[in-house]
């Protein structure tokens, strides 16, 4: 049967038993050479590879002309991952004996697994076919290599030569199918894969190739059918088939079927951590955080340093408003000093939201030292410094990012927000306009600029147009609807304002800014009791809004702080001491989710 390249996937190459070891020195050689060879062989049997290689090296010092010893040394070097040594030993064998079949196979197999020496692999296997013209295996290996090089006519020729020698070789039909698929001859490919399965009903690779072909062609139903055939006929717990089926179910968002399949796999192999990790991720996609967390915690119990499980668990805790638990997961990842940049950035954001600004700054600086060539580094770093009110430092990060990524709309947007904090209005407008120019559907930028114009009572028709463009992208966004209502209010269009603000309040009933705006609209319509109620709701949500307290008093509604409901809200806020930032319209636009 054909070779399997060292780093190739099982789905692409057939299994191949290891080439038989050649005997030790076969000619008369010094006794010391045999002694070191035998010692080396015994060390190899005991899996003490370093000691074995040392003995073979000593044997070669005594008997430098031994081809068999050099082959042993090459095999062991490849096994240890010392590839340059393996190549050197093997090429030396072939210089001394160009027809040494075990080394031709060993070196050809190695070169077949590379990207830049496939031509050398072809040369070696072509030589093997010349040495063994009545053996099918070298032709199959050669056909596979020709196929990789898109030499399809040559590939088909040598594979059919193998079939002439061994008519019932299932791997030959598998490879013919791959050659046909490479030329987009889909029906021929299907026929060849089915022939391989007919000859070898337990031939996993043929099922996988056929299922993959159907999936590639977009025929998911047939792909699912093939993978299920494999599970039914070959192995009900085959990881390749299960993995592919799960991916198809995920693409179709048939999550229950994916979970059912993984449960079946786990019944056969309860310690399959990868299946449990995938199950946790799927539960997360299904909106079942408790189940997802339970699965991921089991993964971490089995593999405490599994960064993927730690990362997903951290994200889940963050989504569930459990920031301290989320921080613990990301801190574990960072402590491992791995290159999972997203973990550093998520930790920086969580520290910033918790007002742990020194730690946030330290972790984003470390993220930059890990990878300074990704725009997210500058987005998150600038955001962290902005949240700590170190706006000049935030500007530096955003500008540094723009020097590398000048056409990145989010960098322009966040730089503009920082200029807004610094009261640099011209810079703010310039950056938001640039963000919109780069991405005309950047709804956050459209809304933010439109709302700012409305708040400043300038360019009001343009403000309405900008906000309406944002709403065309996100028609049910309560914050955007509030912006539109506020722009109508500033234009004196009270009925339109009230209509939009009431709709915004229905979508986001717990937003203090929307309730404040709605109160103003009610007041214009002389609905004083509704205005008073909206403002009290706003103050319940944000009892520290001194501007609204004074507005409430000036409207003749009395002192809102004397209201029992406001006193309770103040006490509750004081007890909570929230670490999250105040969610006004501006801050919603600049929240970590937009970064």
mmCIF file of N, CA and C in Angstrom, residues 192-318:
data_model
loop_
_atom_site.group_PDB
_atom_site.id
_atom_site.type_symbol
_atom_site.label_atom_id
_atom_site.label_comp_id
_atom_site.label_asym_id
_atom_site.label_seq_id
_atom_site.Cartn_x
_atom_site.Cartn_y
_atom_site.Cartn_z
ATOM 1 N N UNK A 192 -14.962 6.337 -8.661
ATOM 2 C CA UNK A 192 -13.719 5.727 -8.186
ATOM 3 C C UNK A 192 -13.738 5.542 -6.671
ATOM 4 N N UNK A 193 -14.244 6.537 -5.946
ATOM 5 C CA UNK A 193 -14.314 6.405 -4.488
ATOM 6 C C UNK A 193 -15.257 5.258 -4.102
ATOM 7 N N UNK A 194 -16.392 5.155 -4.798
ATOM 8 C CA UNK A 194 -17.327 4.067 -4.504
ATOM 9 C C UNK A 194 -16.698 2.707 -4.828
ATOM 10 N N UNK A 195 -15.890 2.652 -5.891
ATOM 11 C CA UNK A 195 -15.193 1.408 -6.233
ATOM 12 C C UNK A 195 -14.219 1.018 -5.125
ATOM 13 N N UNK A 196 -13.517 1.998 -4.579
ATOM 14 C CA UNK A 196 -12.596 1.725 -3.475
ATOM 15 C C UNK A 196 -13.355 1.162 -2.279
ATOM 16 N N UNK A 197 -14.531 1.730 -1.985
ATOM 17 C CA UNK A 197 -15.342 1.253 -0.858
ATOM 18 C C UNK A 197 -15.874 -0.152 -1.138
ATOM 19 N N UNK A 198 -16.251 -0.407 -2.389
ATOM 20 C CA UNK A 198 -16.737 -1.743 -2.758
ATOM 21 C C UNK A 198 -15.653 -2.794 -2.528
ATOM 22 N N UNK A 199 -14.414 -2.452 -2.887
ATOM 23 C CA UNK A 199 -13.307 -3.392 -2.718
ATOM 24 C C UNK A 199 -12.902 -3.545 -1.257
ATOM 25 N N UNK A 200 -13.056 -2.469 -0.487
ATOM 26 C CA UNK A 200 -12.639 -2.495 0.923
ATOM 27 C C UNK A 200 -13.702 -1.774 1.747
ATOM 28 N N UNK A 201 -14.753 -2.476 2.175
ATOM 29 C CA UNK A 201 -15.868 -1.820 2.877
ATOM 30 C C UNK A 201 -15.469 -1.127 4.176
ATOM 31 N N UNK A 202 -14.277 -1.420 4.682
ATOM 32 C CA UNK A 202 -13.821 -0.777 5.915
ATOM 33 C C UNK A 202 -12.754 0.287 5.649
ATOM 34 N N UNK A 203 -12.646 0.722 4.388
ATOM 35 C CA UNK A 203 -11.596 1.664 3.988
ATOM 36 C C UNK A 203 -12.036 3.088 4.354
ATOM 37 N N UNK A 204 -11.650 3.530 5.537
ATOM 38 C CA UNK A 204 -12.100 4.824 6.062
ATOM 39 C C UNK A 204 -11.780 5.969 5.112
ATOM 40 N N UNK A 205 -10.580 5.978 4.559
ATOM 41 C CA UNK A 205 -10.147 7.109 3.736
ATOM 42 C C UNK A 205 -11.033 7.298 2.504
ATOM 43 N N UNK A 206 -11.547 6.210 1.960
ATOM 44 C CA UNK A 206 -12.412 6.328 0.784
ATOM 45 C C UNK A 206 -13.740 6.984 1.160
ATOM 46 N N UNK A 207 -14.294 6.598 2.304
ATOM 47 C CA UNK A 207 -15.524 7.257 2.768
ATOM 48 C C UNK A 207 -15.291 8.750 2.991
ATOM 49 N N UNK A 208 -14.187 9.064 3.654
ATOM 50 C CA UNK A 208 -13.890 10.469 3.954
ATOM 51 C C UNK A 208 -13.723 11.263 2.661
ATOM 52 N N UNK A 209 -12.993 10.692 1.692
ATOM 53 C CA UNK A 209 -12.788 11.398 0.422
ATOM 54 C C UNK A 209 -14.114 11.629 -0.293
ATOM 55 N N UNK A 210 -14.988 10.617 -0.278
ATOM 56 C CA UNK A 210 -16.285 10.751 -0.948
ATOM 57 C C UNK A 210 -17.162 11.781 -0.231
ATOM 58 N N UNK A 211 -17.209 11.706 1.090
ATOM 59 C CA UNK A 211 -17.997 12.689 1.841
ATOM 60 C C UNK A 211 -17.481 14.099 1.647
ATOM 61 N N UNK A 212 -16.156 14.240 1.658
ATOM 62 C CA UNK A 212 -15.567 15.568 1.465
ATOM 63 C C UNK A 212 -15.898 16.124 0.084
ATOM 64 N N UNK A 213 -15.915 15.237 -0.917
ATOM 65 C CA UNK A 213 -16.247 15.684 -2.274
ATOM 66 C C UNK A 213 -17.678 16.229 -2.319
ATOM 67 N N UNK A 214 -18.605 15.504 -1.721
ATOM 68 C CA UNK A 214 -19.990 15.984 -1.699
ATOM 69 C C UNK A 214 -20.100 17.302 -0.933
ATOM 70 N N UNK A 215 -19.398 17.397 0.189
ATOM 71 C CA UNK A 215 -19.448 18.638 0.973
ATOM 72 C C UNK A 215 -18.873 19.801 0.179
ATOM 73 N N UNK A 216 -17.760 19.541 -0.522
ATOM 74 C CA UNK A 216 -17.137 20.579 -1.346
ATOM 75 C C UNK A 216 -18.078 21.045 -2.444
ATOM 76 N N UNK A 217 -18.880 20.119 -2.972
ATOM 77 C CA UNK A 217 -19.811 20.446 -4.051
ATOM 78 C C UNK A 217 -21.103 21.065 -3.526
ATOM 79 N N UNK A 218 -21.227 21.172 -2.198
ATOM 80 C CA UNK A 218 -22.414 21.786 -1.610
ATOM 81 C C UNK A 218 -23.578 20.842 -1.420
ATOM 82 N N UNK A 219 -23.354 19.540 -1.655
ATOM 83 C CA UNK A 219 -24.420 18.553 -1.464
ATOM 84 C C UNK A 219 -24.290 17.992 -0.050
ATOM 85 N N UNK A 220 -24.788 18.746 0.916
ATOM 86 C CA UNK A 220 -24.588 18.378 2.319
ATOM 87 C C UNK A 220 -25.336 17.103 2.683
ATOM 88 N N UNK A 221 -26.503 16.905 2.097
ATOM 89 C CA UNK A 221 -27.287 15.711 2.425
ATOM 90 C C UNK A 221 -26.513 14.442 2.065
ATOM 91 N N UNK A 222 -25.901 14.420 0.869
ATOM 92 C CA UNK A 222 -25.127 13.243 0.472
ATOM 93 C C UNK A 222 -23.863 13.109 1.318
ATOM 94 N N UNK A 223 -23.241 14.236 1.654
ATOM 95 C CA UNK A 223 -22.056 14.181 2.510
ATOM 96 C C UNK A 223 -22.411 13.566 3.859
ATOM 97 N N UNK A 224 -23.512 14.029 4.444
ATOM 98 C CA UNK A 224 -23.966 13.474 5.725
ATOM 99 C C UNK A 224 -24.210 11.979 5.591
ATOM 100 N N UNK A 225 -24.834 11.570 4.484
ATOM 101 C CA UNK A 225 -25.110 10.152 4.273
ATOM 102 C C UNK A 225 -23.848 9.309 4.233
ATOM 103 N N UNK A 226 -22.806 9.810 3.566
ATOM 104 C CA UNK A 226 -21.550 9.058 3.463
ATOM 105 C C UNK A 226 -20.879 8.938 4.829
ATOM 106 N N UNK A 227 -20.800 10.045 5.560
ATOM 107 C CA UNK A 227 -20.168 9.982 6.879
ATOM 108 C C UNK A 227 -20.934 9.047 7.809
ATOM 109 N N UNK A 228 -22.261 9.036 7.695
ATOM 110 C CA UNK A 228 -23.055 8.122 8.525
ATOM 111 C C UNK A 228 -22.812 6.665 8.123
ATOM 112 N N UNK A 229 -22.617 6.422 6.820
ATOM 113 C CA UNK A 229 -22.258 5.064 6.380
ATOM 114 C C UNK A 229 -20.962 4.617 7.029
ATOM 115 N N UNK A 230 -19.998 5.523 7.076
ATOM 116 C CA UNK A 230 -18.718 5.192 7.701
ATOM 117 C C UNK A 230 -18.925 4.813 9.170
ATOM 118 N N UNK A 231 -19.710 5.627 9.878
ATOM 119 C CA UNK A 231 -19.943 5.359 11.299
ATOM 120 C C UNK A 231 -20.682 4.041 11.496
ATOM 121 N N UNK A 232 -21.600 3.732 10.591
ATOM 122 C CA UNK A 232 -22.384 2.507 10.741
ATOM 123 C C UNK A 232 -21.585 1.263 10.371
ATOM 124 N N UNK A 233 -20.729 1.363 9.342
ATOM 125 C CA UNK A 233 -20.070 0.172 8.808
ATOM 126 C C UNK A 233 -18.641 -0.020 9.302
ATOM 127 N N UNK A 234 -17.967 1.075 9.650
ATOM 128 C CA UNK A 234 -16.545 0.980 9.966
ATOM 129 C C UNK A 234 -16.292 1.166 11.454
ATOM 130 N N UNK A 235 -16.682 2.324 11.978
ATOM 131 C CA UNK A 235 -16.377 2.631 13.379
ATOM 132 C C UNK A 235 -17.362 3.684 13.863
ATOM 133 N N UNK A 236 -18.235 3.348 14.802
ATOM 134 C CA UNK A 236 -19.235 4.323 15.260
ATOM 135 C C UNK A 236 -18.643 5.519 15.981
ATOM 136 N N UNK A 237 -17.356 5.441 16.316
ATOM 137 C CA UNK A 237 -16.710 6.546 17.030
ATOM 138 C C UNK A 237 -15.579 7.164 16.207
ATOM 139 N N UNK A 238 -15.604 6.972 14.903
ATOM 140 C CA UNK A 238 -14.544 7.512 14.048
ATOM 141 C C UNK A 238 -14.490 9.036 14.176
ATOM 142 N N UNK A 239 -13.361 9.537 14.663
ATOM 143 C CA UNK A 239 -13.251 10.966 14.970
ATOM 144 C C UNK A 239 -13.336 11.830 13.720
ATOM 145 N N UNK A 240 -12.761 11.354 12.600
ATOM 146 C CA UNK A 240 -12.807 12.153 11.373
ATOM 147 C C UNK A 240 -14.240 12.322 10.882
ATOM 148 N N UNK A 241 -14.998 11.238 10.880
ATOM 149 C CA UNK A 241 -16.382 11.317 10.409
ATOM 150 C C UNK A 241 -17.238 12.144 11.356
ATOM 151 N N UNK A 242 -17.064 11.922 12.654
ATOM 152 C CA UNK A 242 -17.837 12.696 13.626
ATOM 153 C C UNK A 242 -17.527 14.181 13.486
ATOM 154 N N UNK A 243 -16.243 14.512 13.372
ATOM 155 C CA UNK A 243 -15.856 15.920 13.246
ATOM 156 C C UNK A 243 -16.467 16.577 12.025
ATOM 157 N N UNK A 244 -16.459 15.853 10.901
ATOM 158 C CA UNK A 244 -17.028 16.424 9.678
ATOM 159 C C UNK A 244 -18.551 16.555 9.778
ATOM 160 N N UNK A 245 -19.193 15.558 10.363
ATOM 161 C CA UNK A 245 -20.642 15.648 10.536
ATOM 162 C C UNK A 245 -21.017 16.819 11.431
ATOM 163 N N UNK A 246 -20.273 16.983 12.499
ATOM 164 C CA UNK A 246 -20.558 18.096 13.414
ATOM 165 C C UNK A 246 -20.414 19.424 12.681
ATOM 166 N N UNK A 247 -19.369 19.559 11.863
ATOM 167 C CA UNK A 247 -19.182 20.811 11.129
ATOM 168 C C UNK A 247 -20.343 21.073 10.172
ATOM 169 N N UNK A 248 -20.832 20.022 9.515
ATOM 170 C CA UNK A 248 -21.982 20.198 8.621
ATOM 171 C C UNK A 248 -23.225 20.601 9.408
ATOM 172 N N UNK A 249 -23.434 19.975 10.558
ATOM 173 C CA UNK A 249 -24.585 20.342 11.383
ATOM 174 C C UNK A 249 -24.468 21.784 11.863
ATOM 175 N N UNK A 250 -23.252 22.204 12.185
ATOM 176 C CA UNK A 250 -23.070 23.582 12.641
ATOM 177 C C UNK A 250 -23.351 24.566 11.508
ATOM 178 N N UNK A 251 -22.916 24.227 10.297
ATOM 179 C CA UNK A 251 -23.198 25.103 9.157
ATOM 180 C C UNK A 251 -24.696 25.243 8.932
ATOM 181 N N UNK A 252 -25.427 24.166 9.184
ATOM 182 C CA UNK A 252 -26.883 24.196 9.013
ATOM 183 C C UNK A 252 -27.585 24.677 10.278
ATOM 184 N N UNK A 253 -26.786 24.918 11.325
ATOM 185 C CA UNK A 253 -27.305 25.353 12.629
ATOM 186 C C UNK A 253 -28.300 24.349 13.209
ATOM 187 N N UNK A 254 -28.054 23.080 12.918
ATOM 188 C CA UNK A 254 -28.839 22.008 13.545
ATOM 189 C C UNK A 254 -28.047 21.526 14.763
ATOM 190 N N UNK A 255 -28.050 22.377 15.778
ATOM 191 C CA UNK A 255 -27.187 22.162 16.935
ATOM 192 C C UNK A 255 -27.551 20.895 17.707
ATOM 193 N N UNK A 256 -28.840 20.590 17.797
ATOM 194 C CA UNK A 256 -29.252 19.410 18.563
ATOM 195 C C UNK A 256 -28.651 18.138 17.978
ATOM 196 N N UNK A 257 -28.593 18.055 16.644
ATOM 197 C CA UNK A 257 -28.007 16.876 16.018
ATOM 198 C C UNK A 257 -26.510 16.799 16.301
ATOM 199 N N UNK A 258 -25.848 17.954 16.305
ATOM 200 C CA UNK A 258 -24.417 17.970 16.618
ATOM 201 C C UNK A 258 -24.179 17.492 18.044
ATOM 202 N N UNK A 259 -24.994 17.970 18.984
ATOM 203 C CA UNK A 259 -24.853 17.554 20.382
ATOM 204 C C UNK A 259 -25.109 16.055 20.519
ATOM 205 N N UNK A 260 -26.137 15.558 19.839
ATOM 206 C CA UNK A 260 -26.463 14.129 19.902
ATOM 207 C C UNK A 260 -25.295 13.281 19.407
ATOM 208 N N UNK A 261 -24.660 13.726 18.326
ATOM 209 C CA UNK A 261 -23.526 12.996 17.763
ATOM 210 C C UNK A 261 -22.347 12.998 18.729
ATOM 211 N N UNK A 262 -22.072 14.149 19.331
ATOM 212 C CA UNK A 262 -20.964 14.233 20.283
ATOM 213 C C UNK A 262 -21.249 13.411 21.534
ATOM 214 N N UNK A 263 -22.502 13.384 21.966
ATOM 215 C CA UNK A 263 -22.859 12.551 23.119
ATOM 216 C C UNK A 263 -22.590 11.081 22.827
ATOM 217 N N UNK A 264 -22.921 10.649 21.604
ATOM 218 C CA UNK A 264 -22.660 9.263 21.219
ATOM 219 C C UNK A 264 -21.165 8.982 21.237
ATOM 220 N N UNK A 265 -20.384 9.932 20.736
ATOM 221 C CA UNK A 265 -18.931 9.776 20.740
ATOM 222 C C UNK A 265 -18.406 9.690 22.169
ATOM 223 N N UNK A 266 -18.940 10.513 23.062
ATOM 224 C CA UNK A 266 -18.485 10.524 24.454
ATOM 225 C C UNK A 266 -18.922 9.270 25.204
ATOM 226 N N UNK A 267 -20.036 8.665 24.804
ATOM 227 C CA UNK A 267 -20.422 7.399 25.435
ATOM 228 C C UNK A 267 -19.394 6.316 25.141
ATOM 229 N N UNK A 268 -18.844 6.334 23.938
ATOM 230 C CA UNK A 268 -17.813 5.367 23.596
ATOM 231 C C UNK A 268 -16.448 5.731 24.138
ATOM 232 N N UNK A 269 -16.224 7.021 24.347
ATOM 233 C CA UNK A 269 -14.914 7.497 24.817
ATOM 234 C C UNK A 269 -15.130 8.673 25.764
ATOM 235 N N UNK A 270 -15.461 8.392 27.034
ATOM 236 C CA UNK A 270 -15.779 9.477 27.980
ATOM 237 C C UNK A 270 -14.633 10.453 28.217
ATOM 238 N N UNK A 271 -13.414 10.057 27.882
ATOM 239 C CA UNK A 271 -12.261 10.925 28.118
ATOM 240 C C UNK A 271 -11.882 11.744 26.890
ATOM 241 N N UNK A 272 -12.751 11.763 25.899
ATOM 242 C CA UNK A 272 -12.475 12.519 24.675
ATOM 243 C C UNK A 272 -12.657 14.010 24.963
ATOM 244 N N UNK A 273 -11.566 14.661 25.305
ATOM 245 C CA UNK A 273 -11.623 16.062 25.723
ATOM 246 C C UNK A 273 -11.993 16.969 24.557
ATOM 247 N N UNK A 274 -11.516 16.642 23.362
ATOM 248 C CA UNK A 274 -11.820 17.491 22.208
ATOM 249 C C UNK A 274 -13.323 17.506 21.924
ATOM 250 N N UNK A 275 -13.970 16.352 22.053
ATOM 251 C CA UNK A 275 -15.416 16.303 21.836
ATOM 252 C C UNK A 275 -16.148 17.133 22.884
ATOM 253 N N UNK A 276 -15.672 17.072 24.108
ATOM 254 C CA UNK A 276 -16.324 17.841 25.177
ATOM 255 C C UNK A 276 -16.109 19.341 24.974
ATOM 256 N N UNK A 277 -14.923 19.717 24.506
ATOM 257 C CA UNK A 277 -14.653 21.127 24.224
ATOM 258 C C UNK A 277 -15.584 21.638 23.130
ATOM 259 N N UNK A 278 -15.729 20.852 22.073
ATOM 260 C CA UNK A 278 -16.611 21.256 20.981
ATOM 261 C C UNK A 278 -18.061 21.328 21.459
ATOM 262 N N UNK A 279 -18.439 20.397 22.311
ATOM 263 C CA UNK A 279 -19.798 20.400 22.852
ATOM 264 C C UNK A 279 -20.054 21.676 23.652
ATOM 265 N N UNK A 280 -19.066 22.085 24.443
ATOM 266 C CA UNK A 280 -19.210 23.325 25.197
ATOM 267 C C UNK A 280 -19.380 24.525 24.291
ATOM 268 N N UNK A 281 -18.604 24.576 23.213
ATOM 269 C CA UNK A 281 -18.715 25.697 22.279
ATOM 270 C C UNK A 281 -20.088 25.718 21.606
ATOM 271 N N UNK A 282 -20.604 24.535 21.271
ATOM 272 C CA UNK A 282 -21.915 24.480 20.620
ATOM 273 C C UNK A 282 -23.005 24.946 21.580
ATOM 274 N N UNK A 283 -22.930 24.518 22.835
ATOM 275 C CA UNK A 283 -23.905 24.997 23.815
ATOM 276 C C UNK A 283 -23.857 26.524 23.914
ATOM 277 N N UNK A 284 -22.660 27.087 23.820
ATOM 278 C CA UNK A 284 -22.547 28.540 23.828
ATOM 279 C C UNK A 284 -23.275 29.163 22.658
ATOM 280 N N UNK A 285 -23.113 28.563 21.457
ATOM 281 C CA UNK A 285 -23.813 29.057 20.270
ATOM 282 C C UNK A 285 -25.326 28.914 20.414
ATOM 283 N N UNK A 286 -25.758 27.897 21.152
ATOM 284 C CA UNK A 286 -27.188 27.647 21.332
ATOM 285 C C UNK A 286 -27.815 28.570 22.369
ATOM 286 N N UNK A 287 -26.984 29.379 23.026
ATOM 287 C CA UNK A 287 -27.518 30.238 24.076
ATOM 288 C C UNK A 287 -27.842 29.479 25.341
ATOM 289 N N UNK A 288 -27.055 28.430 25.614
ATOM 290 C CA UNK A 288 -27.220 27.642 26.836
ATOM 291 C C UNK A 288 -25.947 27.763 27.666
ATOM 292 N N UNK A 289 -25.754 28.913 28.321
ATOM 293 C CA UNK A 289 -24.482 29.155 29.007
ATOM 294 C C UNK A 289 -24.198 28.186 30.144
ATOM 295 N N UNK A 290 -25.214 27.783 30.891
ATOM 296 C CA UNK A 290 -24.973 26.879 32.019
ATOM 297 C C UNK A 290 -24.402 25.551 31.531
ATOM 298 N N UNK A 291 -24.997 25.000 30.465
ATOM 299 C CA UNK A 291 -24.505 23.740 29.914
ATOM 300 C C UNK A 291 -23.106 23.914 29.331
ATOM 301 N N UNK A 292 -22.881 25.039 28.651
ATOM 302 C CA UNK A 292 -21.561 25.300 28.069
ATOM 303 C C UNK A 292 -20.501 25.381 29.155
ATOM 304 N N UNK A 293 -20.799 26.110 30.214
ATOM 305 C CA UNK A 293 -19.840 26.260 31.312
ATOM 306 C C UNK A 293 -19.536 24.907 31.950
ATOM 307 N N UNK A 294 -20.565 24.074 32.137
ATOM 308 C CA UNK A 294 -20.355 22.756 32.745
ATOM 309 C C UNK A 294 -19.406 21.906 31.903
ATOM 310 N N UNK A 295 -19.574 21.920 30.581
ATOM 311 C CA UNK A 295 -18.699 21.136 29.700
ATOM 312 C C UNK A 295 -17.272 21.671 29.731
ATOM 313 N N UNK A 296 -17.132 22.981 29.650
ATOM 314 C CA UNK A 296 -15.793 23.575 29.609
ATOM 315 C C UNK A 296 -15.057 23.368 30.927
ATOM 316 N N UNK A 297 -15.765 23.400 32.029
ATOM 317 C CA UNK A 297 -15.116 23.158 33.320
ATOM 318 C C UNK A 297 -14.598 21.721 33.408
ATOM 319 N N UNK A 298 -15.309 20.780 32.781
ATOM 320 C CA UNK A 298 -14.810 19.402 32.741
ATOM 321 C C UNK A 298 -13.544 19.305 31.898
ATOM 322 N N UNK A 299 -13.518 20.050 30.798
ATOM 323 C CA UNK A 299 -12.312 20.059 29.962
ATOM 324 C C UNK A 299 -11.125 20.572 30.765
ATOM 325 N N UNK A 300 -11.334 21.666 31.494
ATOM 326 C CA UNK A 300 -10.238 22.272 32.251
ATOM 327 C C UNK A 300 -9.816 21.380 33.412
ATOM 328 N N UNK A 301 -10.755 20.635 33.990
ATOM 329 C CA UNK A 301 -10.390 19.690 35.049
ATOM 330 C C UNK A 301 -9.451 18.617 34.514
ATOM 331 N N UNK A 302 -9.673 18.207 33.252
ATOM 332 C CA UNK A 302 -8.817 17.192 32.638
ATOM 333 C C UNK A 302 -7.533 17.792 32.091
ATOM 334 N N UNK A 303 -7.626 19.020 31.558
ATOM 335 C CA UNK A 303 -6.452 19.688 30.969
ATOM 336 C C UNK A 303 -6.415 21.119 31.476
ATOM 337 N N UNK A 304 -5.812 21.352 32.641
ATOM 338 C CA UNK A 304 -5.863 22.688 33.268
ATOM 339 C C UNK A 304 -5.257 23.802 32.432
ATOM 340 N N UNK A 305 -4.397 23.469 31.492
ATOM 341 C CA UNK A 305 -3.757 24.512 30.682
ATOM 342 C C UNK A 305 -4.321 24.557 29.262
ATOM 343 N N UNK A 306 -5.512 24.027 29.069
ATOM 344 C CA UNK A 306 -6.147 24.071 27.747
ATOM 345 C C UNK A 306 -6.600 25.503 27.475
ATOM 346 N N UNK A 307 -5.832 26.211 26.669
ATOM 347 C CA UNK A 307 -6.097 27.641 26.469
ATOM 348 C C UNK A 307 -7.415 27.887 25.742
ATOM 349 N N UNK A 308 -7.798 26.978 24.840
ATOM 350 C CA UNK A 308 -9.072 27.165 24.135
ATOM 351 C C UNK A 308 -10.235 27.098 25.118
ATOM 352 N N UNK A 309 -10.214 26.108 26.009
ATOM 353 C CA UNK A 309 -11.292 25.978 26.991
ATOM 354 C C UNK A 309 -11.305 27.166 27.942
ATOM 355 N N UNK A 310 -10.131 27.585 28.389
ATOM 356 C CA UNK A 310 -10.058 28.747 29.285
ATOM 357 C C UNK A 310 -10.599 29.994 28.597
ATOM 358 N N UNK A 311 -10.259 30.157 27.328
ATOM 359 C CA UNK A 311 -10.699 31.352 26.602
ATOM 360 C C UNK A 311 -12.221 31.366 26.456
ATOM 361 N N UNK A 312 -12.784 30.259 25.987
ATOM 362 C CA UNK A 312 -14.240 30.228 25.795
ATOM 363 C C UNK A 312 -14.972 30.362 27.122
ATOM 364 N N UNK A 313 -14.420 29.769 28.184
ATOM 365 C CA UNK A 313 -15.055 29.897 29.491
ATOM 366 C C UNK A 313 -15.016 31.348 29.960
ATOM 367 N N UNK A 314 -13.891 32.009 29.728
ATOM 368 C CA UNK A 314 -13.797 33.425 30.079
ATOM 369 C C UNK A 314 -14.810 34.268 29.335
ATOM 370 N N UNK A 315 -14.973 34.001 28.045
ATOM 371 C CA UNK A 315 -15.956 34.763 27.271
ATOM 372 C C UNK A 315 -17.381 34.519 27.786
ATOM 373 N N UNK A 316 -17.666 33.264 28.130
ATOM 374 C CA UNK A 316 -19.000 32.948 28.646
ATOM 375 C C UNK A 316 -19.277 33.673 29.956
ATOM 376 N N UNK A 317 -18.302 33.646 30.862
ATOM 377 C CA UNK A 317 -18.492 34.348 32.135
ATOM 378 C C UNK A 317 -18.694 35.845 31.897
ATOM 379 N N UNK A 318 -17.955 36.400 30.947
ATOM 380 C CA UNK A 318 -18.113 37.826 30.637
ATOM 381 C C UNK A 318 -19.524 38.102 30.125
#
